[in-house]
Structure formats: C-alpha cells, structure tokens
XYZ file of C-alpha atoms in Angstrom:
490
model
C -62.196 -2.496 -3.240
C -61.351 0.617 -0.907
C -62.046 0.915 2.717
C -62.390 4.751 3.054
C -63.459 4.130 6.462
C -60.130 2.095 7.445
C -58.186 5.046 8.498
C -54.365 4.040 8.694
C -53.827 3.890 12.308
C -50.648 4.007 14.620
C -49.237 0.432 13.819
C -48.093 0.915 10.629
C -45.145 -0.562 10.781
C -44.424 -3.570 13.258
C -41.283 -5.695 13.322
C -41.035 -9.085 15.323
C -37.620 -10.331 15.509
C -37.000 -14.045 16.353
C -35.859 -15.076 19.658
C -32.694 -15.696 20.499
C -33.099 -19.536 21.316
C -34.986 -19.484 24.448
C -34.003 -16.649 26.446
C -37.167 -14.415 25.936
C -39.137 -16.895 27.314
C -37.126 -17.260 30.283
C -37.114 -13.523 30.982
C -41.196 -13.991 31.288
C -41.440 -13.352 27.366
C -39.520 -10.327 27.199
C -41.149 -6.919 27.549
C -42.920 -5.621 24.534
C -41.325 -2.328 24.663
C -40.344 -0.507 21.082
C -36.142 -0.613 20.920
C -34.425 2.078 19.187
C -34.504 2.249 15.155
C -31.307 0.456 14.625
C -31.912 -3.053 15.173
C -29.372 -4.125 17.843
C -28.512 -7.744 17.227
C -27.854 -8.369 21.015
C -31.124 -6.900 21.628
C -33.374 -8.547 19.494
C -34.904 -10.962 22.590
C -37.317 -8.432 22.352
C -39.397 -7.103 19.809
C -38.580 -4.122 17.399
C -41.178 -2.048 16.251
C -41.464 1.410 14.809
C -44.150 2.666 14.249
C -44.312 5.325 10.912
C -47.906 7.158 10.383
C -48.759 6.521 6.752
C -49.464 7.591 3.431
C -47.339 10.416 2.797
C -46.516 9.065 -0.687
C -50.379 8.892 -1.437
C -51.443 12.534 -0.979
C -49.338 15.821 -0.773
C -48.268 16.709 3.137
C -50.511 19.254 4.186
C -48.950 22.403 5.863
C -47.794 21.774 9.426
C -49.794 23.974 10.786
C -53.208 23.639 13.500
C -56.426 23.149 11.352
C -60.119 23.489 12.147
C -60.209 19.407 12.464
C -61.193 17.356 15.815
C -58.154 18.053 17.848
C -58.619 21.291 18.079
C -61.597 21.289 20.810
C -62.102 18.538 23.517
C -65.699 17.845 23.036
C -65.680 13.736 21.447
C -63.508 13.757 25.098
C -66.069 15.316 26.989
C -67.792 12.733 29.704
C -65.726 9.792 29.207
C -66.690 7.375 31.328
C -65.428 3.892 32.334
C -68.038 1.674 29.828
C -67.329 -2.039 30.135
C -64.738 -4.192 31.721
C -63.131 -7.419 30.066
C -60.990 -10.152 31.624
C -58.449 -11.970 29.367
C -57.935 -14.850 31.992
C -60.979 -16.660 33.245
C -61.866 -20.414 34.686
C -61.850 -21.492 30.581
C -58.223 -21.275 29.968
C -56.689 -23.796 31.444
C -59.084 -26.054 29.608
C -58.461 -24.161 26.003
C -54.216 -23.684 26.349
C -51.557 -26.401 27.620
C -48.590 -24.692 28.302
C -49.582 -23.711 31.832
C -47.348 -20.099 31.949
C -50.586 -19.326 29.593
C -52.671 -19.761 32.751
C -50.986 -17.322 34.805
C -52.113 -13.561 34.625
C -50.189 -11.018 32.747
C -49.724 -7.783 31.540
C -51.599 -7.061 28.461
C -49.233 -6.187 25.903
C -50.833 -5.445 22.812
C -54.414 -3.817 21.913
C -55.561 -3.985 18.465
C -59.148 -2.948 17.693
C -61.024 -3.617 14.263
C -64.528 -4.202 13.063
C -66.143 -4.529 16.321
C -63.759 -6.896 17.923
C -61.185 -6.017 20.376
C -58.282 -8.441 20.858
C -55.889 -7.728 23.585
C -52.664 -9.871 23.884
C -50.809 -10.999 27.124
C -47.163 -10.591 27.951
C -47.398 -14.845 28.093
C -48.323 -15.017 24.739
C -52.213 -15.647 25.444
C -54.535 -13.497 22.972
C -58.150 -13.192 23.708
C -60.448 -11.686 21.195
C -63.741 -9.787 22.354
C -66.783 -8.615 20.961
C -67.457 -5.082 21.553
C -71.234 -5.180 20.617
C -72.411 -7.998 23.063
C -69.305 -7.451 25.331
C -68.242 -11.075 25.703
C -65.278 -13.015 25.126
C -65.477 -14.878 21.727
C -62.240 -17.133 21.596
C -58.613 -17.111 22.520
C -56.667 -16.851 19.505
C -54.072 -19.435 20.318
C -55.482 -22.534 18.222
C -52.776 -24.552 18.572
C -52.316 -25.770 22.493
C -48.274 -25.033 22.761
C -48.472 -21.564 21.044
C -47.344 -18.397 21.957
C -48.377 -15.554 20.181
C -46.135 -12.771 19.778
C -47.680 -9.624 18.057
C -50.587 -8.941 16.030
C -50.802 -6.966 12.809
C -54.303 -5.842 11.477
C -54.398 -6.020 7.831
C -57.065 -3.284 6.466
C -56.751 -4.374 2.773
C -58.253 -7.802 3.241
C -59.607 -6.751 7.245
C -57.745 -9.514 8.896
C -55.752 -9.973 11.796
C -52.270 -11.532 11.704
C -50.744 -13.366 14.785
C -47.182 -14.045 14.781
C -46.252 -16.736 16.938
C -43.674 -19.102 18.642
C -44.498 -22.899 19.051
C -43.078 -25.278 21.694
C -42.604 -28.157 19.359
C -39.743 -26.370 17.527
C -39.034 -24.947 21.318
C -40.060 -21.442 20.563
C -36.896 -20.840 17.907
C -39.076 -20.053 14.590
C -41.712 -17.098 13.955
C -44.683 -18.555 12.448
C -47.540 -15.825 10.431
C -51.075 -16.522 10.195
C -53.668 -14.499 8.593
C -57.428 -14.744 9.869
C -60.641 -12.689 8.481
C -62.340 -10.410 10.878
C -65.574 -11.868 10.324
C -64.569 -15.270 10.787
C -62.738 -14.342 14.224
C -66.340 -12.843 14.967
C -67.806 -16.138 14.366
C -65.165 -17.896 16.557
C -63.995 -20.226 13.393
C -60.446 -19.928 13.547
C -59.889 -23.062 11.590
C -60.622 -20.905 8.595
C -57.618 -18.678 8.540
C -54.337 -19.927 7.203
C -50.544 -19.930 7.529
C -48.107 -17.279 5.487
C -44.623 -17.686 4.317
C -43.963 -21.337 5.006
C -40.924 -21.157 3.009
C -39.315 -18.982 5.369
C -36.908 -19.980 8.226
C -37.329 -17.507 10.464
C -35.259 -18.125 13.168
C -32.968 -15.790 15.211
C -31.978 -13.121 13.939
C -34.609 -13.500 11.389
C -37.855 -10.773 11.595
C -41.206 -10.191 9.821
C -41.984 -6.506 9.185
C -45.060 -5.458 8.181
C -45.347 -2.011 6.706
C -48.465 -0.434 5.870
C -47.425 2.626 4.158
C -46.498 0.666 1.393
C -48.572 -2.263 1.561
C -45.367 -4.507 1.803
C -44.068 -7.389 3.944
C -39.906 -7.619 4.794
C -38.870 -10.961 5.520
C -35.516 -11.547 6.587
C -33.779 -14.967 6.979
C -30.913 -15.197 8.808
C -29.563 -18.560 7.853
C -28.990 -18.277 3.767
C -29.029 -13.956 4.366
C -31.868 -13.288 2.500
C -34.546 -10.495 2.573
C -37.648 -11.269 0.961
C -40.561 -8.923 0.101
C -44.110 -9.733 -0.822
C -47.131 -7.758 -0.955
C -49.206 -7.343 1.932
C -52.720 -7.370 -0.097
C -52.323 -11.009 -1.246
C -48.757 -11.733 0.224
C -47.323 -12.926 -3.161
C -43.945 -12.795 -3.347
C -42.412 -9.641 -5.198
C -38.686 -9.852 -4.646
C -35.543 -11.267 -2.838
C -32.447 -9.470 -1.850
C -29.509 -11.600 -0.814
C -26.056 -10.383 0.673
C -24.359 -10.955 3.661
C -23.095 -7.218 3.949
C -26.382 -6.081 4.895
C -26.446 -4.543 8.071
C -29.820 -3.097 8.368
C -33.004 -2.545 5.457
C -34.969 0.775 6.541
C -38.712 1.239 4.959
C -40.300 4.675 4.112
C -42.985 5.730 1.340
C -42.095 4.324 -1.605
C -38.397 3.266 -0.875
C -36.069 1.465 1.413
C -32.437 2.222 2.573
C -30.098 -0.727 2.473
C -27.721 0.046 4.962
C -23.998 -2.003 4.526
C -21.459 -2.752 7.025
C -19.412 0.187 8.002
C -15.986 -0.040 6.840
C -13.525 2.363 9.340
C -15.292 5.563 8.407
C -17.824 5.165 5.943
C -21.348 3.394 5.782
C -22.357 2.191 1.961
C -25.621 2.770 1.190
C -28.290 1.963 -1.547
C -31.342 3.501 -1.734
C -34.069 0.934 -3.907
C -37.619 0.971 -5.314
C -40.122 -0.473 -2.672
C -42.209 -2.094 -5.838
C -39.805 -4.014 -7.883
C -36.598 -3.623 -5.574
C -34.873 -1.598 -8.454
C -32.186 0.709 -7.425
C -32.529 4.642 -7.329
C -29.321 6.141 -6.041
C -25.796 4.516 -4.153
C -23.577 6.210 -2.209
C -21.285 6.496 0.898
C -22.116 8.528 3.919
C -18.967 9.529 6.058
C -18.748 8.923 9.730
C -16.240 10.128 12.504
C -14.020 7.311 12.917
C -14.323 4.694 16.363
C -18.007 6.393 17.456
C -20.599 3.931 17.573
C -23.725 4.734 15.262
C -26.649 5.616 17.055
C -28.936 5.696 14.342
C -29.071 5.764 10.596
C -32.739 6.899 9.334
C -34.478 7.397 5.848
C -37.812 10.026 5.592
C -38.318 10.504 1.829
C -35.164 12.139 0.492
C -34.159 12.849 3.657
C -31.240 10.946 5.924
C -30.868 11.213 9.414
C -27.478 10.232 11.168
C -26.607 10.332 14.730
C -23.400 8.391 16.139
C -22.530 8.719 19.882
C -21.586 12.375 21.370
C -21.977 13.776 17.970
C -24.492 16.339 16.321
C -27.451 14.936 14.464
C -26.654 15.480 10.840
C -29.622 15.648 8.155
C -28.593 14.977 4.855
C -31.054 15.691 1.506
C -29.698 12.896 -0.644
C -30.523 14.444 -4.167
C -28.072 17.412 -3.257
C -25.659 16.399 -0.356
C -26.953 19.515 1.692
C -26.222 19.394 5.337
C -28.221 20.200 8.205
C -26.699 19.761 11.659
C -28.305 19.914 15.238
C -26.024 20.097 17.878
C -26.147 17.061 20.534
C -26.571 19.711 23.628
C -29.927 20.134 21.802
C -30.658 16.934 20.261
C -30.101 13.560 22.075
C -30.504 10.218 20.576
C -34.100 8.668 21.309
C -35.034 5.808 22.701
C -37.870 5.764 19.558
C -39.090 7.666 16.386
C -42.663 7.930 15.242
C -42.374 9.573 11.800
C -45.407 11.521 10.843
C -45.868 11.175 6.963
C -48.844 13.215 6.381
C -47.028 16.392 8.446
C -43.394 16.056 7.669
C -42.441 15.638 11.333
C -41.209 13.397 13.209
C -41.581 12.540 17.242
C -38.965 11.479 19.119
C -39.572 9.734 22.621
C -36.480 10.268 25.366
C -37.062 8.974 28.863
C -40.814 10.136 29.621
C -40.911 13.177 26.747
C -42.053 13.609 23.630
C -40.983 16.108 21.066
C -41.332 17.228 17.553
C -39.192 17.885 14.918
C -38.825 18.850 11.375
C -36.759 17.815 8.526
C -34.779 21.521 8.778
C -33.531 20.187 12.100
C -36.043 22.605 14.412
C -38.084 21.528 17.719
C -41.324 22.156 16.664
C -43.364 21.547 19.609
C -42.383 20.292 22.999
C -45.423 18.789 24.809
C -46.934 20.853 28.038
C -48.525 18.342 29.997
C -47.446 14.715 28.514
C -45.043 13.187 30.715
C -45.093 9.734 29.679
C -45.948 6.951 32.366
C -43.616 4.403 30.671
C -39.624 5.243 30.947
C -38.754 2.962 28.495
C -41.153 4.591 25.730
C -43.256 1.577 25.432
C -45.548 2.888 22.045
C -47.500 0.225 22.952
C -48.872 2.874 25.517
C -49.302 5.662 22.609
C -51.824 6.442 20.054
C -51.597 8.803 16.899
C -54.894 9.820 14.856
C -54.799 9.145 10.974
C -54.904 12.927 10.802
C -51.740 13.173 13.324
C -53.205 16.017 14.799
C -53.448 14.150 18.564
C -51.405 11.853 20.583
C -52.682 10.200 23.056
C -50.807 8.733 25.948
C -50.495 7.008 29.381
C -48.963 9.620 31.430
C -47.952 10.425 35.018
C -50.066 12.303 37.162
C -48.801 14.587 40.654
C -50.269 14.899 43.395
C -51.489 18.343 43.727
C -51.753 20.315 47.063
C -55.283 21.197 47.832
C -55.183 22.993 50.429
C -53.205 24.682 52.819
C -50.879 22.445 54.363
C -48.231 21.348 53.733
C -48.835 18.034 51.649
C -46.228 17.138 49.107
C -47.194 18.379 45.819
C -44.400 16.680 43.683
C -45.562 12.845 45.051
C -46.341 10.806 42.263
C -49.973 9.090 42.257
C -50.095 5.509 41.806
C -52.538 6.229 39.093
C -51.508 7.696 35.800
C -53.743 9.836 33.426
C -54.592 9.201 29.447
C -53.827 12.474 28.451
C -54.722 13.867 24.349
C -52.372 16.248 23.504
C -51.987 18.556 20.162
C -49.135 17.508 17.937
C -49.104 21.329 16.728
C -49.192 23.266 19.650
C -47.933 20.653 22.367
C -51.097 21.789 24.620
C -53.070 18.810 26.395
C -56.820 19.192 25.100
C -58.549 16.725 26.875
C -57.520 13.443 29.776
C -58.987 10.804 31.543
C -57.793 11.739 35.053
C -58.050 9.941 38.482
C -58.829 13.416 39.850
C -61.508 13.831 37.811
C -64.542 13.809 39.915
C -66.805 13.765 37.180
C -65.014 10.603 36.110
C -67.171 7.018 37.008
C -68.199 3.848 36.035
C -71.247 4.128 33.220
C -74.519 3.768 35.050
C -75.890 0.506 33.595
C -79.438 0.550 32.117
C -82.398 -1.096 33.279
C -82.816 -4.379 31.663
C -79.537 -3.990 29.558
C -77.887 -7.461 29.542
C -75.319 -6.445 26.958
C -72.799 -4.742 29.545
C -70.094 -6.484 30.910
C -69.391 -6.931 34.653
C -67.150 -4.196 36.078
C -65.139 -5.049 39.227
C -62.566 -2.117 38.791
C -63.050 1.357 40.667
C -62.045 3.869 37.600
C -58.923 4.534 39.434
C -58.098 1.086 39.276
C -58.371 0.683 35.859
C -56.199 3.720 35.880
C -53.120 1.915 37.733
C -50.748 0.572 35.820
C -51.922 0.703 31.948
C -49.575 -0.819 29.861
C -50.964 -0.939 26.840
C -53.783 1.533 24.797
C -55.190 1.658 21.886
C -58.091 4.132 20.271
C -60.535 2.873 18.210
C -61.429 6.587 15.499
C -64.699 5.192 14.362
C -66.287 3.984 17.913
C -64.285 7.457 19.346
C -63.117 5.003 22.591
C -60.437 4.159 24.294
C -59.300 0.521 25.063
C -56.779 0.106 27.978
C -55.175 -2.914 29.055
C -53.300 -3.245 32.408
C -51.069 -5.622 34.674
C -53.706 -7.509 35.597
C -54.759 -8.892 32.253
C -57.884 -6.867 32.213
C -59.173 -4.556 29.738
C -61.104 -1.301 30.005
C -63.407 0.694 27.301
C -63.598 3.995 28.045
C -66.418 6.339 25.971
C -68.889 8.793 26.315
C-alpha cells in the first residue's frame, strides 16, 4: 500500500558506525555531527551519515530550473510564531532510566517527526517521544534501563521508527536495531515493537545504513568482513558480500560502488545491482601516486574523485569522459547532500553551502545562509521532498541601527532559521531574533492542549542544534542545548 502523503524527507540515508570500544562514551557520546563521505576508520567514534534526497531512479529529474512551486514566495513562512515548548528531561527520568549520565541535560541531537509524534533524541542517548496534538510527553523510548540510543531512522513503508542503540551489559561495544509502529509509540506500548538483525555482530568498525532511495538496509560486520543487505520494507535478507579488500560500499539509485583497497596508484572498483547484488561494470580508476584520497563518490553514472591538493575529477563511467574542476575553485567538503530529483549536489565547507552540477559548474552560491554550525552538523539542515528549499540554523550580525558607532560585524548570541532557494541561492523567508513581529503564540482562552512555554523566542533561538521540518503540519521543530524542544508555526 502507498503513502502518497509520506514525502521522502532529508534523512534518507543514515549510517551509525559502532563505537570504538568505549571511547564515544567517554567523550560525552561523541557529537552527532555528519563526517565526510569517506568513512574514516579512525573517525568512526562518531556517527557517519549522509544524507542523499531520494527517488531519482523513480521519476525522470525535472529541469534544474525555479518552478511556480512553494519556495518560490514566503507566505506558509509568514507569522511564524513560537507555538509550544517541550522538555526532554523532567522529575520522571530518573525513575524511568538507570544509567544516571541519562539524567543529566543534553543537547538534543536528533529530531525526527512522523504521524503526529515528535521524538527528539539527546546527545546522552535519552529519546523522548511527544505528541504533537495534546502536546505532552508520551514515553521515553529507552525500554531497556542501561540503553543508549544512538540514532533514529523513520521507516515510511511500514511508518515506524527505528532506534539504534548501545547497551551497557555488552559495555556499549554492539549496535542493536529495533523497529516500533507509529501508532503503537502513540499508545506508549513499546513492548510491541521488536528487534532486527540479531544475527549480526555489529561491533566496531561494523555500521547499519539505512537508505531510503532504494528501500535497502547495508549491514557491515567487521569481524568475518561481511556486508549484508536486506530490504527495508520487511528487512528480509537479500544478499551478502564478503571480502576483506573492501575498503568502502557507496549507495545511489539503483546501484552501489564497491570501492577496493588502493594499490600504489590505482583504486579497483565494481559497480553492482542494488536488488540482487549482480555486477554491472569493473574497472580501475587512476590516482596520482602518495596523495591521500579525499573522497571517492558515485551519482548515477557519474564518479566523483578528489585526493588532497588535486582538482576534482568527474568521470561518466559508460564513456571514460573527464570533467575536471580545479582545487582553487573546488575544495573538498566537510559533507555532500546529493539532490536526486535535480541532478545537483550541495556541498557544505566551514559555514557555506553551495551547489553544483554533474558538468563540474557552481550553480548557486547561497546569499544569506551562513551556517551556525562550523562543523556542518546536517542535523541542523532541512531539504523539502521537492529540493526546492533548504532550511538552516544560521548566524545572525548585529546590525547598526543607528548612528553611532556600534559594531556591526558582532555576532548575536542568537542565530536565525533561515529558508533559502536551492535555485537562486536567495533567502525567502527566516525566523529571526530581530524580528519584532516574532513572539510566543497567544494562548486561547480555555485551551488546555498547549504546552507550558518558559523560553523568550530568543531563547529558543540560542544555540539550536538540531531541526527538523515537518511538510504536512508546515512547522518547524528545534531542539537546543538545553534538552528542550520548540514548534514553531503559523
């Protein structure tokens, strides 16, 4: 049965890497922040996660050009107001979780919104889930008392939410997956979910990936060098790929790259069927001898290649052709977002945001949308199914209003979520600090469904590190250092 309404959303493809023994949790759980594409094995403490806008495979791209859809006026912007006000940490928790660095407040992380319920995950691995019609807190998500939850994954073609956690009886070494329906979240019975891929050791440097282009979950376990795929509608298992010369598996629509060790100046590589793991096309990409790759990167029949202090090179594999971009103009990103539907692709580098095509050209560079986040945490970044808009936590400066002679670089404490055409790079529409029209939602007479705000709207505008909008509702969810959430709507 199809879910028209289920728009694919940003997270369509999230990776959670195994920790490396116990050092994440040392480090306060790691940050959450999305590493570069090529999964750096000293780096995997943290999570990797790409996220790839999907469907391209489904439908034909449309032309990369503006269109008469939402983005292109501000108006579902228009009088956003600060709605409703949740707290992840309350009185309850030390009563529901044992670890006690669950109890202590932390950044939220993670927003993932579905179905009415909003569940917003904590840097310590707490996950609360709220409902968004009566505006209360309807469980934690943590049912067993020493887990940690690491990431969450909504599945739209069975509308159910998947935590991936870490347990302190096997002292946080092995992922664990477990699936959970929507509705029975809603109803606070937990108990009625259930675990995926036991047979998998998933220990470091093992991962999960789950990528919703294709409706297909990577598994990849370290200890006997096996990748595993099953299918992310019913999670049977598909196929297995085993060899220990595997350096890296890429996903895109309808394929992966399987990427080999390099030998002194070549990379193998095998291009193979997403479905049935058959293989299309192998060959050997050249590389300049003793420079460290920087990235190696598959977008239909294209392949990206970047090593250090060289030119990006874009190869079409059917033909060989060569594209190069010279590395004055092109340097590597910290994180891609391919955009499927468009044939672009954004690439994040310190606080900017840029977009590309396949022929090697910057097709938009972004006016106003300097992110807040150095470290391009996507965590902090939304793209619309029709990846016409991104939406961002960004910085704000201070400007002079008058005549003297204030300084009008000084950064606010207080960033702005700024919507910002993919197409033309212009901002359309933010939810500013300096916005005077900007408040708290007047609460109605009588209305016992609204939540209890504490924050001042630029409050809830300090220090957002993590966002998430919800197409249907049109609002914005927030999350910040403090553990709290914020709904923004009009």
């Amino acid at each position: 049965m199809e879910h028209h309404h289920h728009k694919p959303g940003l997270r369509v493809r999230l990776r959670i890497t195994a920790a490396r023994r116990r050092a994440w949790l040392s480090a306060g759980l790691s940050s959450a922040c999305r590493n570069p594409p090529l999964r750096d094995p000293s780096d995997s403490v943290h999570k990797v996660a790409r996220r790839e806008i999907g469907g391209g495979h489904r439908r034909p791209p449309r032309p990369a050009a503006p269109s008469s859809s939402s983005f292109s006026c501000p108006e579902k912007f228009r009088n956003f107001q600060l709605l409703e006000e949740y707290d992840t940490y309350d009185d309850e928790v030390q009563f529901l979780v044992q670890l006690p660095f669950l109890w202590s407040r932390t950044k939220i992380i993670e927003i993932v919104a579905a179905k009415d319920v909003i569940f917003a995950l904590a840097q310590s691995g707490l996950c609360a889930a709220f409902n968004r019609t009566t505006n209360k807190r309807i469980c934690y998500l943590n049912i067993s008392p020493d887990e940690v939850i690491r990431s969450l994954f909504y599945n739209k073609n069975n509308e159910s939410l998947i935590t991936v956690s870490v347990y302190e009886s096997d002292r946080f070494s092995s992922l664990k997956c477990r699936t959970t329906p929507i509705e029975y979240i809603r109803r606070g019975q937990l108990n009625n979910g259930f675990p995926l891929f036991e047979t998998e050791s998933l220990k470091y440097p093992g991962f999960v990936e789950f990528d919703d282009v294709n409706g297909k979950v990577l598994t990849f376990s370290a200890q006997d060098s096996t990748y595993k795929v099953f299918d992310l509608k019913n999670y049977n298992f598909l196929y297995s790929i085993c060899d220990k010369n595997i350096q890296e598996i890429k996903i895109s629509p309808g394929i992966m790259l399987v990427i080999y060790q390099k030998t002194n100046c070549n990379v193998p590589l095998r291009i193979l069927s997403i479905e049935d793991g058959t293989p299309l096309k192998t060959f050997t990409q050249l590389l300049h001898r003793n420079r460290k790759v920087d990235f190696i990167e598959q977008f239909n029949e294209k392949l990206l290649v970047k090593q250090d202090k060289e030119n990006l090179q874009i190869i079409d594999v059917r033909n060989s052709d060569l594209i190069e971009v010279n590395k004055t103009e092109f340097m590597t990103p910290s994180a891609f977002i391919f955009l499927y539907e468009n044939n672009l692709f954004l690439t994040f580098c310190n606080r900017t945001v840029a977009a590309w095509n396949f022929r090697g050209e910057l097709v938009t560079s972004f006016d106003d949308h300097e992110l807040w986040h150095p470290n391009c945490n996507t965590n902090n970044i939304y793209i619309t199914a029709d990846q016409d808009l991104i939406i961002s936590y960004c910085k704000v400066s201070k400007q002079a209003t008058d005549g003297c002679d204030s300084e009008a670089g000084e950064v606010s404490p207080m960033g702005s979520i700024n919507m910002s055409n993919i197409f033309t790079g212009k901002c359309v529409a933010k939810i500013s600090p300096s916005d005077p029209t900007l408040t708290v939602a007047p609460r109605k007479r009588g209305d016992t469904s609204r939540s209890t705000i504490r924050s001042t709207v630029s409050e809830a505008l300090e220090d957002i590190t993590a966002l998430f909008y919800d197409e249907d509702r049109n609002e914005i969810y927030t999350g910040n250092s403090k553990g709290l959430v914020h709904v923004w709507s009009n």
